[in-house]
PDB file of C-alpha atoms and ligand atoms in Angstrom:
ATOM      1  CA  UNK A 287     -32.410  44.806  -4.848  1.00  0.00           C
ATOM      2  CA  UNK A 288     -29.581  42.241  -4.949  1.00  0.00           C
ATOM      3  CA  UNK A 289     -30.108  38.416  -3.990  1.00  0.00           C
ATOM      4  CA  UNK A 290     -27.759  38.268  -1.111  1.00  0.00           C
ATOM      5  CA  UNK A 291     -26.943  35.026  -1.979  1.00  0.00           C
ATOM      6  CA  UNK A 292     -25.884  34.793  -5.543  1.00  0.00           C
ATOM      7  CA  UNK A 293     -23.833  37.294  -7.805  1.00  0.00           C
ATOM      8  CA  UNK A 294     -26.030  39.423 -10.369  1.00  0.00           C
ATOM      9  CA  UNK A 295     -24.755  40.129 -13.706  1.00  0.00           C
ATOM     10  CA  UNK A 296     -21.390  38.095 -12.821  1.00  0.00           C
ATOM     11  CA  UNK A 297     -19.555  39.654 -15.944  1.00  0.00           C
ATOM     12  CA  UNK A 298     -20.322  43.004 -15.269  1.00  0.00           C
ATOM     13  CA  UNK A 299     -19.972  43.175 -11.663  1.00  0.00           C
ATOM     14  CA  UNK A 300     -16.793  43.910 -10.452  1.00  0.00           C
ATOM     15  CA  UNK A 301     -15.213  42.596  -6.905  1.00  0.00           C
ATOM     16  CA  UNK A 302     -13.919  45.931  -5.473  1.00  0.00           C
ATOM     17  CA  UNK A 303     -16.054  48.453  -4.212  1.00  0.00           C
ATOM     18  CA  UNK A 304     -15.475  51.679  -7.251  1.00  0.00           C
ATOM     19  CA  UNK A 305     -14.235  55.077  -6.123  1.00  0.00           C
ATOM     20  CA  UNK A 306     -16.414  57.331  -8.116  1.00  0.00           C
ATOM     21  CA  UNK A 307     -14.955  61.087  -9.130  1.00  0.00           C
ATOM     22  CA  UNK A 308     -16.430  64.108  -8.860  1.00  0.00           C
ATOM     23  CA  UNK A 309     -18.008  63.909 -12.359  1.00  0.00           C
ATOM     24  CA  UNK A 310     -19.385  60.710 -11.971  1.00  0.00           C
ATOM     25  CA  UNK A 311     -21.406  62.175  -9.229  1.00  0.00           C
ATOM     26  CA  UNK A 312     -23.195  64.649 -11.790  1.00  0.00           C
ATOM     27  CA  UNK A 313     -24.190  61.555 -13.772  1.00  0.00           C
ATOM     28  CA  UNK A 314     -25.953  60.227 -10.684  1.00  0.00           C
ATOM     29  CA  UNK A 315     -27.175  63.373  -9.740  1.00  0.00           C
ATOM     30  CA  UNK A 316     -29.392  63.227 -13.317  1.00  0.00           C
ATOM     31  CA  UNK A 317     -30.143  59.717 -12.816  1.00  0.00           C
ATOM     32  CA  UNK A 318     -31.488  60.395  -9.233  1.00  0.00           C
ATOM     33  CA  UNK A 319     -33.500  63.052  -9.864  1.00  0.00           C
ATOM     34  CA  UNK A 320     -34.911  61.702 -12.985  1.00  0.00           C
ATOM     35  CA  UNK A 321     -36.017  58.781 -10.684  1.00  0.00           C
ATOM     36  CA  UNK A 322     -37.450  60.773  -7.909  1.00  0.00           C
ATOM     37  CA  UNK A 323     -39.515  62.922  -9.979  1.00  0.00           C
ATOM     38  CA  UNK A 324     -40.981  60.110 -11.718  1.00  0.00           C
ATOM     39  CA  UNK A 325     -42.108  58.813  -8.296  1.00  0.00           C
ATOM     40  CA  UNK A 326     -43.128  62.142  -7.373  1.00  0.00           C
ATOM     41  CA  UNK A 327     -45.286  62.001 -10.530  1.00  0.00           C
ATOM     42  CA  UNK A 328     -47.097  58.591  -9.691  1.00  0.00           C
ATOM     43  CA  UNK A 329     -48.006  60.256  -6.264  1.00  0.00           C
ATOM     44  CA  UNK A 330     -50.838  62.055  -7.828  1.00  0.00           C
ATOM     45  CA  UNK A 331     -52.263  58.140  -9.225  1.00  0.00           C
ATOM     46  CA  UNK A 332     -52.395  55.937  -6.671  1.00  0.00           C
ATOM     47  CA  UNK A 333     -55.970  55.641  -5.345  1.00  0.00           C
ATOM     48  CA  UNK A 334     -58.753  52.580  -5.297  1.00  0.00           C
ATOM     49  CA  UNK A 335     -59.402  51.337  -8.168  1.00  0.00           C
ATOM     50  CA  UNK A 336     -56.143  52.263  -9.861  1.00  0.00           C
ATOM     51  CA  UNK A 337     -54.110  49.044 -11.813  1.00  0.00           C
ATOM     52  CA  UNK A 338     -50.641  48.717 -11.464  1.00  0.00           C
ATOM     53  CA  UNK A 339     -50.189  48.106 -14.770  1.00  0.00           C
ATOM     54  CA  UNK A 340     -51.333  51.961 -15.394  1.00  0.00           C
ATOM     55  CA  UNK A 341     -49.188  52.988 -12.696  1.00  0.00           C
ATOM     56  CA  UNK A 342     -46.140  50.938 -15.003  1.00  0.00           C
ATOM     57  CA  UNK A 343     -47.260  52.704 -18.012  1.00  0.00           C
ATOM     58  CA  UNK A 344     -46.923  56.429 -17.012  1.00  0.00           C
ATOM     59  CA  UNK A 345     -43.563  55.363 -15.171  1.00  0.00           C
ATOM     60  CA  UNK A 346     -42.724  54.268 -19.339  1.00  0.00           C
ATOM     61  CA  UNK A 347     -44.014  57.224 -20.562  1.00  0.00           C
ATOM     62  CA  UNK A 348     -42.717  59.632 -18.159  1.00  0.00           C
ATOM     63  CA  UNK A 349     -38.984  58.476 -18.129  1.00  0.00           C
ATOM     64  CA  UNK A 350     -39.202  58.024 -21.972  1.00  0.00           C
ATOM     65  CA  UNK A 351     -40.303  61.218 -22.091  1.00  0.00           C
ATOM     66  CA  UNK A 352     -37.518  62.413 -20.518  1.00  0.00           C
ATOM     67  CA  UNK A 353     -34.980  60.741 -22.542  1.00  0.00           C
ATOM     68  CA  UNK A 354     -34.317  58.329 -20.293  1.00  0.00           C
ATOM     69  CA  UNK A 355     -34.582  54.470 -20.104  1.00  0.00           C
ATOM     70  CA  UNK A 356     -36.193  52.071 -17.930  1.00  0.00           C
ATOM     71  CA  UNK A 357     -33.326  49.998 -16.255  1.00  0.00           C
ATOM     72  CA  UNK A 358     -35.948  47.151 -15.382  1.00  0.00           C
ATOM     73  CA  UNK A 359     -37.159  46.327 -19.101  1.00  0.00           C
ATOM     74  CA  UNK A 360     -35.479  43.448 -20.328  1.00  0.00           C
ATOM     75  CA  UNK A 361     -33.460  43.076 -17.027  1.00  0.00           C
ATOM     76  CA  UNK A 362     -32.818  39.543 -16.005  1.00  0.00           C
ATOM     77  CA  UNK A 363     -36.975  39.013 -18.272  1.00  0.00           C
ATOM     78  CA  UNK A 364     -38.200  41.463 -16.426  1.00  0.00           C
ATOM     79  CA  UNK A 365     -40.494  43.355 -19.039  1.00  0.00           C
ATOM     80  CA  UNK A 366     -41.773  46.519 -16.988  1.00  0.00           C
ATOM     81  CA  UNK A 367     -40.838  49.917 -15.428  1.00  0.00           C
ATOM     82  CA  UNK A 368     -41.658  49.809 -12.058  1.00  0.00           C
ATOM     83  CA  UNK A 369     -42.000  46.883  -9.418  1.00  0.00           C
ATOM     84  CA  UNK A 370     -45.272  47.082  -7.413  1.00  0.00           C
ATOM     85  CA  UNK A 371     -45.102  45.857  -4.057  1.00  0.00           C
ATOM     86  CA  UNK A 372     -48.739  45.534  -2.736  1.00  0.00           C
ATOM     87  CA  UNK A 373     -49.041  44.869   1.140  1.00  0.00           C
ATOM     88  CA  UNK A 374     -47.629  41.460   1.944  1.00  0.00           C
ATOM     89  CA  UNK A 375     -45.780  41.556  -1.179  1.00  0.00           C
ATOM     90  CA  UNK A 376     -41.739  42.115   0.090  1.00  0.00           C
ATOM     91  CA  UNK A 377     -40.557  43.072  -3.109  1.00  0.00           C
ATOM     92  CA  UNK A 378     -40.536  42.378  -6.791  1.00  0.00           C
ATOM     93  CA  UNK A 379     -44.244  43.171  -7.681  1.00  0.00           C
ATOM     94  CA  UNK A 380     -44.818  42.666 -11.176  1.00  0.00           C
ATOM     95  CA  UNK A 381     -47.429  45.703 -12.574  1.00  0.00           C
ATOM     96  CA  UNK A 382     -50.770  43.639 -13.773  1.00  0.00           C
ATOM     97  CA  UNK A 383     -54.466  44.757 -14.275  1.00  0.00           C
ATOM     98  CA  UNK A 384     -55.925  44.001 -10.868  1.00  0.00           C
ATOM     99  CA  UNK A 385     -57.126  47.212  -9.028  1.00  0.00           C
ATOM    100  CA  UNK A 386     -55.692  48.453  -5.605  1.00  0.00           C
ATOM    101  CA  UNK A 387     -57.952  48.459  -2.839  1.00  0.00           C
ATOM    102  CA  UNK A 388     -58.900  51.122   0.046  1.00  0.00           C
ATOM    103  CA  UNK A 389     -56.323  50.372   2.512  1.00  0.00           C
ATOM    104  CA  UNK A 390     -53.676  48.794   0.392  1.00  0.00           C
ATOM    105  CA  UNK A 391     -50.194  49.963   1.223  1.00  0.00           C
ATOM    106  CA  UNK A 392     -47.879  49.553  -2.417  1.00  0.00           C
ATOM    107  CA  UNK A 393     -43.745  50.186  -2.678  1.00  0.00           C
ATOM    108  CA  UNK A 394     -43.285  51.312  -6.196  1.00  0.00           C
ATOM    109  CA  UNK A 395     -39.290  50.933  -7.123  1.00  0.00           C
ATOM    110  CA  UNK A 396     -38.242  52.168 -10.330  1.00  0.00           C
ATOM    111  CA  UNK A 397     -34.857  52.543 -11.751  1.00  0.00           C
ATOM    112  CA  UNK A 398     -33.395  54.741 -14.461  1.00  0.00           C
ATOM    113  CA  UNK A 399     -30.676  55.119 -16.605  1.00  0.00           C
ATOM    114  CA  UNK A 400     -29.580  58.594 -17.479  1.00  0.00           C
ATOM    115  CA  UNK A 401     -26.094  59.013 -19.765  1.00  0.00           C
ATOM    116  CA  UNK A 402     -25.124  55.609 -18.597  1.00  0.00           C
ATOM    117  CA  UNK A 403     -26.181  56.040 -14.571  1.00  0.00           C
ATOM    118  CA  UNK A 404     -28.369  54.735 -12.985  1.00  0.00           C
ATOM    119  CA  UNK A 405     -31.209  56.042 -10.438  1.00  0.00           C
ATOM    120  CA  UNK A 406     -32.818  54.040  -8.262  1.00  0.00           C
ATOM    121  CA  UNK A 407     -35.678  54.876  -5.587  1.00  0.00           C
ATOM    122  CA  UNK A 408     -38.657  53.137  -3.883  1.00  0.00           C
ATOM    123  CA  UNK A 409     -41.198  54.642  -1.646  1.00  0.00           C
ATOM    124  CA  UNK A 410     -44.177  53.498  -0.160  1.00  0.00           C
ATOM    125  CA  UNK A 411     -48.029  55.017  -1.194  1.00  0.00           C
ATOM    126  CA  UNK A 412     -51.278  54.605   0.391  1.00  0.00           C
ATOM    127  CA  UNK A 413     -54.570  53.795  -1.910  1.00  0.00           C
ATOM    128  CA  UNK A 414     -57.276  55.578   0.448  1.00  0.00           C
ATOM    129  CA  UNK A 415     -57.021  55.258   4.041  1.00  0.00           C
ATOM    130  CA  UNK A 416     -54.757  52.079   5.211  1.00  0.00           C
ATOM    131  CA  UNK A 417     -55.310  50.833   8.910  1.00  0.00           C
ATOM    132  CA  UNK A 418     -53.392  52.304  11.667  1.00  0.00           C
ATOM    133  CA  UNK A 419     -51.044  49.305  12.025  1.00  0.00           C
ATOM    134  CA  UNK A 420     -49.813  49.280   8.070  1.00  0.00           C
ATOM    135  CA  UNK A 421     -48.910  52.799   8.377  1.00  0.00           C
ATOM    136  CA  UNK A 422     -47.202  52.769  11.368  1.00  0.00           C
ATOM    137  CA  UNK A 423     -44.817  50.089   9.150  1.00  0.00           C
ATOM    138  CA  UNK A 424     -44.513  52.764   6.146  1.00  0.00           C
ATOM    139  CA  UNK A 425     -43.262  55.149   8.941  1.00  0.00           C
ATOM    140  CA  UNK A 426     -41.267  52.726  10.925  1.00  0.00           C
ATOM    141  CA  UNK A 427     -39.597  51.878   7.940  1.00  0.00           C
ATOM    142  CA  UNK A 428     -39.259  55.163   6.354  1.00  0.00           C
ATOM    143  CA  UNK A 429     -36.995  55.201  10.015  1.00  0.00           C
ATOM    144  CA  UNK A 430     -35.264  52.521   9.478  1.00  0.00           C
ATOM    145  CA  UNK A 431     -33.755  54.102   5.880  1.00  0.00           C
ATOM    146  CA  UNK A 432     -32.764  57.148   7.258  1.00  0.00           C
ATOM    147  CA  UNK A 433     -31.174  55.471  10.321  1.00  0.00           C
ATOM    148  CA  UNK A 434     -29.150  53.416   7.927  1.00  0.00           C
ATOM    149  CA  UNK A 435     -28.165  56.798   5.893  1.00  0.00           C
ATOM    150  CA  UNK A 436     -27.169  58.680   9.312  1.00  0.00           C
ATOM    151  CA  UNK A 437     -24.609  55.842   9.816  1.00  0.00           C
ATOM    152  CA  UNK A 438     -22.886  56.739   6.218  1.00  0.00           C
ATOM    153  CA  UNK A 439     -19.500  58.810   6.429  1.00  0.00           C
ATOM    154  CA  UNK A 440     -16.036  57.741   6.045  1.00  0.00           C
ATOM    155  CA  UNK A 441     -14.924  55.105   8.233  1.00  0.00           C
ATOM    156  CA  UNK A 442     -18.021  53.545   9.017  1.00  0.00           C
ATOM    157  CA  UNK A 443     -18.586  50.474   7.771  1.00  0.00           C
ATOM    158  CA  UNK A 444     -21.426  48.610   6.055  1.00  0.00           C
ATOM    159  CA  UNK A 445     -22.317  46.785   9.580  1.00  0.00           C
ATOM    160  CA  UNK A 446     -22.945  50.478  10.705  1.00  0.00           C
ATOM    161  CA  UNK A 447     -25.872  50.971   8.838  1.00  0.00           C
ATOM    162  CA  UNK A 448     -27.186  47.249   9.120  1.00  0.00           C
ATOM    163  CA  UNK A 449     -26.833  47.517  12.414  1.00  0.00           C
ATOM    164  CA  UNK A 450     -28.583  50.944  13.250  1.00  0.00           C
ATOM    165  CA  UNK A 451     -31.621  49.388  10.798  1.00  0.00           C
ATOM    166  CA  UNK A 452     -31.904  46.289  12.937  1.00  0.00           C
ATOM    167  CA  UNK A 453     -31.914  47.803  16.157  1.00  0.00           C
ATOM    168  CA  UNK A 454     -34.485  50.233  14.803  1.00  0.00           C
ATOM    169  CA  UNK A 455     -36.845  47.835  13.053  1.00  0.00           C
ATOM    170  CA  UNK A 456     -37.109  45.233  15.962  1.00  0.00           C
ATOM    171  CA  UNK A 457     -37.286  47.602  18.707  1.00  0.00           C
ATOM    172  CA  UNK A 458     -40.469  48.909  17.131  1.00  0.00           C
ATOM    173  CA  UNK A 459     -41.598  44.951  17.402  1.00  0.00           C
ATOM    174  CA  UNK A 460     -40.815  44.253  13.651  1.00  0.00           C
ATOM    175  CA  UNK A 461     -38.251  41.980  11.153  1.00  0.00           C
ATOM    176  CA  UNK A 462     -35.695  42.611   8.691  1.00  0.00           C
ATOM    177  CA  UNK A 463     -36.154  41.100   5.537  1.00  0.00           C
ATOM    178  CA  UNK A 464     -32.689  39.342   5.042  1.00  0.00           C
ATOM    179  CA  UNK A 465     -32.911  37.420   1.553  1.00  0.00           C
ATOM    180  CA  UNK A 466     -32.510  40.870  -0.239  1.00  0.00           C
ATOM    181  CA  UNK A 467     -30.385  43.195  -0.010  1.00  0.00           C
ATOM    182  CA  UNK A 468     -29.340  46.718  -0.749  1.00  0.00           C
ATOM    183  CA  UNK A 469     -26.189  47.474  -4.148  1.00  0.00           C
ATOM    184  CA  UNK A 470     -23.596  49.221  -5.286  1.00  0.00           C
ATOM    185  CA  UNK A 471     -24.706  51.325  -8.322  1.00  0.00           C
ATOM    186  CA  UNK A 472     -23.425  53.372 -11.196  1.00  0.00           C
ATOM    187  CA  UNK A 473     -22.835  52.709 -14.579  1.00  0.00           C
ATOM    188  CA  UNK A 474     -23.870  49.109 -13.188  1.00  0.00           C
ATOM    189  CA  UNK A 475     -27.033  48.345 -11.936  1.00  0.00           C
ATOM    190  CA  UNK A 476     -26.850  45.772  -9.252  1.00  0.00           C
ATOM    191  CA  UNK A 477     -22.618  46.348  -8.026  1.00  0.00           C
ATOM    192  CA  UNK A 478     -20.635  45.636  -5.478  1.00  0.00           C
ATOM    193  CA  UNK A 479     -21.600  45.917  -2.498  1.00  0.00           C
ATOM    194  CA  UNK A 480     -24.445  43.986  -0.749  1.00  0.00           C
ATOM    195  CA  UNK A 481     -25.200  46.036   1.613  1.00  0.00           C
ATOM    196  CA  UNK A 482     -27.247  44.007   3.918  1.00  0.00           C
ATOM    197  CA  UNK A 483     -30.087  45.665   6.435  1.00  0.00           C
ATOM    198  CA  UNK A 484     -28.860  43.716   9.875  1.00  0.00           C
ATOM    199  CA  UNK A 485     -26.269  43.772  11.852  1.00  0.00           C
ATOM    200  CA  UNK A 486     -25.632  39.514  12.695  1.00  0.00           C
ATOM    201  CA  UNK A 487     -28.698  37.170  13.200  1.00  0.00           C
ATOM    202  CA  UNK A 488     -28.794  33.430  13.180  1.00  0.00           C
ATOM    203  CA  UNK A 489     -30.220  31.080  11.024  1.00  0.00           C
ATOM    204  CA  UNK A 490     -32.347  28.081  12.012  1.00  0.00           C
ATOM    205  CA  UNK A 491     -29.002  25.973  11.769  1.00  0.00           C
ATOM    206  CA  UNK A 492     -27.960  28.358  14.396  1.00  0.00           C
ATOM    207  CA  UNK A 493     -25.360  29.911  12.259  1.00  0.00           C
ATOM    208  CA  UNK A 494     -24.378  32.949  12.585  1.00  0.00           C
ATOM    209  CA  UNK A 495     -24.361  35.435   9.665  1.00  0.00           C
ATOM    210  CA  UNK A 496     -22.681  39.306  10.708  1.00  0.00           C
ATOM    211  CA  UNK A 497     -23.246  41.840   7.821  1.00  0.00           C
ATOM    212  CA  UNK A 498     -19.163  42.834   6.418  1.00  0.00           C
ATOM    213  CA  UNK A 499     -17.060  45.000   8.285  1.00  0.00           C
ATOM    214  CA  UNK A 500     -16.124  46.782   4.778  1.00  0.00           C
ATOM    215  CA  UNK A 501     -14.877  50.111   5.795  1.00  0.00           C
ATOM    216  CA  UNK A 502     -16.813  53.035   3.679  1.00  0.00           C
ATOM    217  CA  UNK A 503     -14.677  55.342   1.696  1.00  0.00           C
ATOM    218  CA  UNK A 504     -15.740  58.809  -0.573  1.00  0.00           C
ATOM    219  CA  UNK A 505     -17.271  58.144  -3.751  1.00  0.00           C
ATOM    220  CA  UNK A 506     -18.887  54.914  -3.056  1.00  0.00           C
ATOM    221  CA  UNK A 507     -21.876  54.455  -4.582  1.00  0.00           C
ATOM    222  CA  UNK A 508     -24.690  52.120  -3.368  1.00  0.00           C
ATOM    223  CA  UNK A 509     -28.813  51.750  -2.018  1.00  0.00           C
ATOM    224  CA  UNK A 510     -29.845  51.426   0.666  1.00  0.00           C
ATOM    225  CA  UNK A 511     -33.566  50.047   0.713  1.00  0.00           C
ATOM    226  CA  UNK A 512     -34.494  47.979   3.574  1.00  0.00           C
ATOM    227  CA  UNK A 513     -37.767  45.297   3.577  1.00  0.00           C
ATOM    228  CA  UNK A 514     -39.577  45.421   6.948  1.00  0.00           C
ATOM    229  CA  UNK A 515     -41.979  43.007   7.680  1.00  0.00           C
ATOM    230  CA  UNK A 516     -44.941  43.339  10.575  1.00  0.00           C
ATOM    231  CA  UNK A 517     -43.957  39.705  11.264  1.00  0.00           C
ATOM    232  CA  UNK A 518     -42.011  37.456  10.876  1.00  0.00           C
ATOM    233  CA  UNK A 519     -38.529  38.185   8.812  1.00  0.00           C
ATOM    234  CA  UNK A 520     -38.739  34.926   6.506  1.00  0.00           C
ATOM    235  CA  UNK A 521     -40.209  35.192   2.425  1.00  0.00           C
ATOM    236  CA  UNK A 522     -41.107  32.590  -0.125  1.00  0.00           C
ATOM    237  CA  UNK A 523     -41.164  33.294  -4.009  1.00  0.00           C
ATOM    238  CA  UNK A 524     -44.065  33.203  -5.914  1.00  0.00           C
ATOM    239  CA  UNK A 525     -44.536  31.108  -8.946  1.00  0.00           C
ATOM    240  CA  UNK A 526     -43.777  33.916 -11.210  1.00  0.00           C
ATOM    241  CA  UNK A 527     -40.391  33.321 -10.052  1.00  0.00           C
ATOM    242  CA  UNK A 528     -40.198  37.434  -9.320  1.00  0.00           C
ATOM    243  CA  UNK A 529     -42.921  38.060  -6.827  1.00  0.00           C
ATOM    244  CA  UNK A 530     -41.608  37.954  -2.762  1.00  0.00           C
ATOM    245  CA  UNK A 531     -44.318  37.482  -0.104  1.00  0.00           C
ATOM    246  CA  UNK A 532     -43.845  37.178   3.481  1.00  0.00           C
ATOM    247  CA  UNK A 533     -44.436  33.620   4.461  1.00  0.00           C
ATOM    248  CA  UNK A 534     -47.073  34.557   7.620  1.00  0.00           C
ATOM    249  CA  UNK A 535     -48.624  36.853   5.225  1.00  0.00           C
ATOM    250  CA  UNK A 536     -47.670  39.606   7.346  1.00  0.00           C
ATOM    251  CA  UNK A 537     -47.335  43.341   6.132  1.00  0.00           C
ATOM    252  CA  UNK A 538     -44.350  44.488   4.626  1.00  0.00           C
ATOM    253  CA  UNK A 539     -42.869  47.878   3.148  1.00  0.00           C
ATOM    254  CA  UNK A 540     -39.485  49.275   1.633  1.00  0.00           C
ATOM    255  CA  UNK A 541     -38.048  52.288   1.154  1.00  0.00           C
ATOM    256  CA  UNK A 542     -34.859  53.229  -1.118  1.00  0.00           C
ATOM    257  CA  UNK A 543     -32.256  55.941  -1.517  1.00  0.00           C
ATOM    258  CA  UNK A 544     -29.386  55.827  -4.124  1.00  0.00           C
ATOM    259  CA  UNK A 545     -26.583  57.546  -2.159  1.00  0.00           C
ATOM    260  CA  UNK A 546     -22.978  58.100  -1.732  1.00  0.00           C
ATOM    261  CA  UNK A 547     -20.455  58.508   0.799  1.00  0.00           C
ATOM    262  CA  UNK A 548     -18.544  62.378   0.937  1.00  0.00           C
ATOM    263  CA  UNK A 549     -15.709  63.269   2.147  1.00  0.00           C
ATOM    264  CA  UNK A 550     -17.847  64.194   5.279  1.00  0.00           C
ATOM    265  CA  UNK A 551     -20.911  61.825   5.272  1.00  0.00           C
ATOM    266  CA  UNK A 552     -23.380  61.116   2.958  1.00  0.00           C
ATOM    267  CA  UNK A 553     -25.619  62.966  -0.264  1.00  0.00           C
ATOM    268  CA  UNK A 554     -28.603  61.251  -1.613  1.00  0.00           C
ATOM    269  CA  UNK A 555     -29.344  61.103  -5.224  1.00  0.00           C
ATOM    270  CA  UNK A 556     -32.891  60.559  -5.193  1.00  0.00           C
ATOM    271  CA  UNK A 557     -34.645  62.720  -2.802  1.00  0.00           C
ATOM    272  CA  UNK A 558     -37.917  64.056  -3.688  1.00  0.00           C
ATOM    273  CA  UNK A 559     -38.128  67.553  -4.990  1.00  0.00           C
ATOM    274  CA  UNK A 560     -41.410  67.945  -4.178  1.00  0.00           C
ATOM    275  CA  UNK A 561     -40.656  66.559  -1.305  1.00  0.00           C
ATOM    276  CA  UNK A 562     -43.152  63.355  -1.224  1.00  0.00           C
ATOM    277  CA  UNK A 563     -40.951  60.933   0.429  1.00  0.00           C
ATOM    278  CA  UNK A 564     -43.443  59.808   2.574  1.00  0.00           C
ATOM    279  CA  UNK A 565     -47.025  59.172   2.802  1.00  0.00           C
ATOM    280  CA  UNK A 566     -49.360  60.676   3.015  1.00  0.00           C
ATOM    281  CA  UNK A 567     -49.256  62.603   0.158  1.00  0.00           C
ATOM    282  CA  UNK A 568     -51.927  65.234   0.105  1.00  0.00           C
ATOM    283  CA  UNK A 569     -51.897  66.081  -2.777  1.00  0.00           C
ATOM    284  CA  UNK A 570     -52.987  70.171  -3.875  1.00  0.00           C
ATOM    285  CA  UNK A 571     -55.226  70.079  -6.834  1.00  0.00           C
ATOM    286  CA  UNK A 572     -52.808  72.506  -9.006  1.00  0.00           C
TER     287      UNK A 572
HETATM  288  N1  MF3 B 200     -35.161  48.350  -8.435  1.00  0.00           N
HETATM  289  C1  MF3 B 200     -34.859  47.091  -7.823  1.00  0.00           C
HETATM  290  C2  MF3 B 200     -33.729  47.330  -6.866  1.00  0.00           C
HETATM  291  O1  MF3 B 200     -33.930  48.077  -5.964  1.00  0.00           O
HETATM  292  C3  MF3 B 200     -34.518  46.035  -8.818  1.00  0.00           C
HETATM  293  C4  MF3 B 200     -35.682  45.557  -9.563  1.00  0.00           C
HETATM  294  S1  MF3 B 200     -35.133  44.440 -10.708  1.00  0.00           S
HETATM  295  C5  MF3 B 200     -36.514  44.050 -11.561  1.00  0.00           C
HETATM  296  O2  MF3 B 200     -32.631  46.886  -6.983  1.00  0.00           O
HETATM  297  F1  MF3 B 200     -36.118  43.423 -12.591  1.00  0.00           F
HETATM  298  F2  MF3 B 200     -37.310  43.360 -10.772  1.00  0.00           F
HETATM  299  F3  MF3 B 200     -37.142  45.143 -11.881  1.00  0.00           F
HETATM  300 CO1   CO B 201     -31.979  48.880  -5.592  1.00  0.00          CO
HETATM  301 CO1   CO B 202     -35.051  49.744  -6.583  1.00  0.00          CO
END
C-alpha cells in the first residue's frame, strides 16, 4: 500500500487519475488472476510451524513459474515476494525463518506483474485455530473490503468507499489504520489515487483530515485494502524501516482487491478461483 503522506515512485506516477480501455482490462485480468491463484496456492501451507520465509519462496517459485515477476523484489530494497503480516503486524511483514504459531492470524500481500500489469491481492490465513476475538477481525475486515467495493460505480467518489469502511469498522468497536493507504494500479505499481479507508477523522492537533471527494469514472484502476486494528488506529515502524505494528500491540488484519470501476459498478481482478477469500480454508486433501 501507498504512504498516504508522501508520493511513491514520483517520476513514474502520474497526477491524473488514468482512464484505462477495454484492452488494458485483459492485461489486469492476467495479472489478477495470476495473483489470486498464487494466494490460493499458499492456502494449502500455512500451518504451525511453517516460516514465512518458505511461504516467500513458493510465492517466487510459483509466479516464476508462471512467467511472471514478483513486483516486490527490488521495489523501493525490498528483496522478497510476499509481505507477511503476522498478528499485530499492520502491514509490511518482511518473510524470515521464525515459525508461525497455533493461533497466529498472517495477511500475505503479493503483487505481480503480468505483460506489464500488475496484480495485487492480500488475504488473511489462520495457522491452527486463532482465538475467537482475532477472527472475528479477519471477518470484520473481510466486511469492511467488500463494503468499500459495494460503494464503487460511476459517480461515487473515493469518500464513498472510505466512508462505508469507517462506519463499518468502528461500529463493530474497531480502528482504521490511516497511515496507509489503498493505489491506483496498472502498468504502475503504486498510482494515483490514494484511496484512503475513512471517511474524515481528526488528528491529535484536532485537525481535520476528509478522504477526496474525487468523483469515480470507468476504467479507473486502483486497491482497495483496508488495515483494521482491534485497538487503537495509531502504528509505529519497526527498525527494519518496513515492518508496521500497532502501537497498543493490538490485533490487526488487511484484506485487498485490485479492481476497477465499469460503466455500471465495479469488477475485481483478483478474486479467488477457488474461491478461498476467506478463512478458514478447509482445505480437501486432493
Ligand atoms: N503489495 C503492497 C501493496 O498493497 C506493497 C508492498 S511493497 C513491498 O501495495 F515492497 F513492501 F513489498
Ligand atoms: Co496494494
Ligand atoms: Co498488496
Amino acid at each position: 500500500m501507498t504512504y498516504t503522506a508522501t508520493q511513491e515512485n514520483p517520476a513514474q506516477r502520474s497526477h491524473n487519475i488514468k482512464i484505462h480501455t477495454p484492452q488494458d482490462f485483459d492485461g489486469m485480468r492476467a495479472a489478477g488472476q495470476l495473483a489470486a491463484q498464487c494466494l490460493d496456492m499458499i492456502a494449502q501451507h500455512v500451518a504451525p510451524g511453517v516460516t514465512t520465509q518458505r511461504i516467500d519462496d513458493l510465492a517466487r517459485e510459483f509466479v516464476l513459474d508462471h512467467g511472471a515477476l514478483p513486483a516486490c523484489v527490488g521495489y523501493r530494497g525490498y528483496r522478497h515476494t510476499v509481505c507477511t503480516s503476522i498478528n499485530h503486524v499492520i502491514c509490511h511483514g518482511i518473510p524470515s525463518p521464525k515459525t508461525l504459531k497455533n493461533g497466529d492470524i498472517v495477511n500475505i500481500d503479493v503483487t505481480v506483474i503480468v505483460d506489464g500489469w500488475h496484480g495485487d491481492t492480500s488475504r488473511m490465513y489462520y495457522a491452527g485455530e486463532p482465538k475467537v476475538k482475532a477472527r472475528r477481525l479477519c471477518d470484520v475486515t473481510f466486511d469492511c473490503l467488500w463494503k468499500g467495493i459495494e460503494q464503487v460505480k460511476p459517480g461515487n467518489t473515493l469518500r464513498d468507499i472510505g466512508n462505508a469502511i469507517q462506519k463499518y469498522a468502528e461500529n463493530e468497536g474497531f480502528s482504521v489504520v490511516r497511515d496507509f493507504c489503498g493505489h491506483g494500479l496498472g502498468r504502475v505499481f503504486h498510482d494515483a489515487p490514494n484511496v484512503v479507508h475513512y471517511g474524515e477523522y481528526r488528528d491529535k492537533f484536532k485537525e481535520i483530515h476528509r478522504a477526496p471527494d474525487t468523483v469515480l469514472e470507468p476504467g479507473m484502476f486502483f486497491t482497495i485494502e483496508p488495515m483494521i486494528n482491534h485497538g487503537k488506529p495509531e502504528g509505529k515502524m519497526l527498525k527494519d524501516n518496513w515492518t508496521a505494528v500497532t502501537k497498543d500491540k493490538s490485533l490487526s488484519a488487511q484484506f485487498e482487491h485490485s479492481l476497477a470501476v465499469t460503466q455500471t459498478g465495479y469488477e475485481i481482478f483478483t478474486l479467488s478461483p477457488k474461491k478461498l477469500d476467506k478463512p478458514p480454508f478447509s482445505l480437501s486433501t486432493e
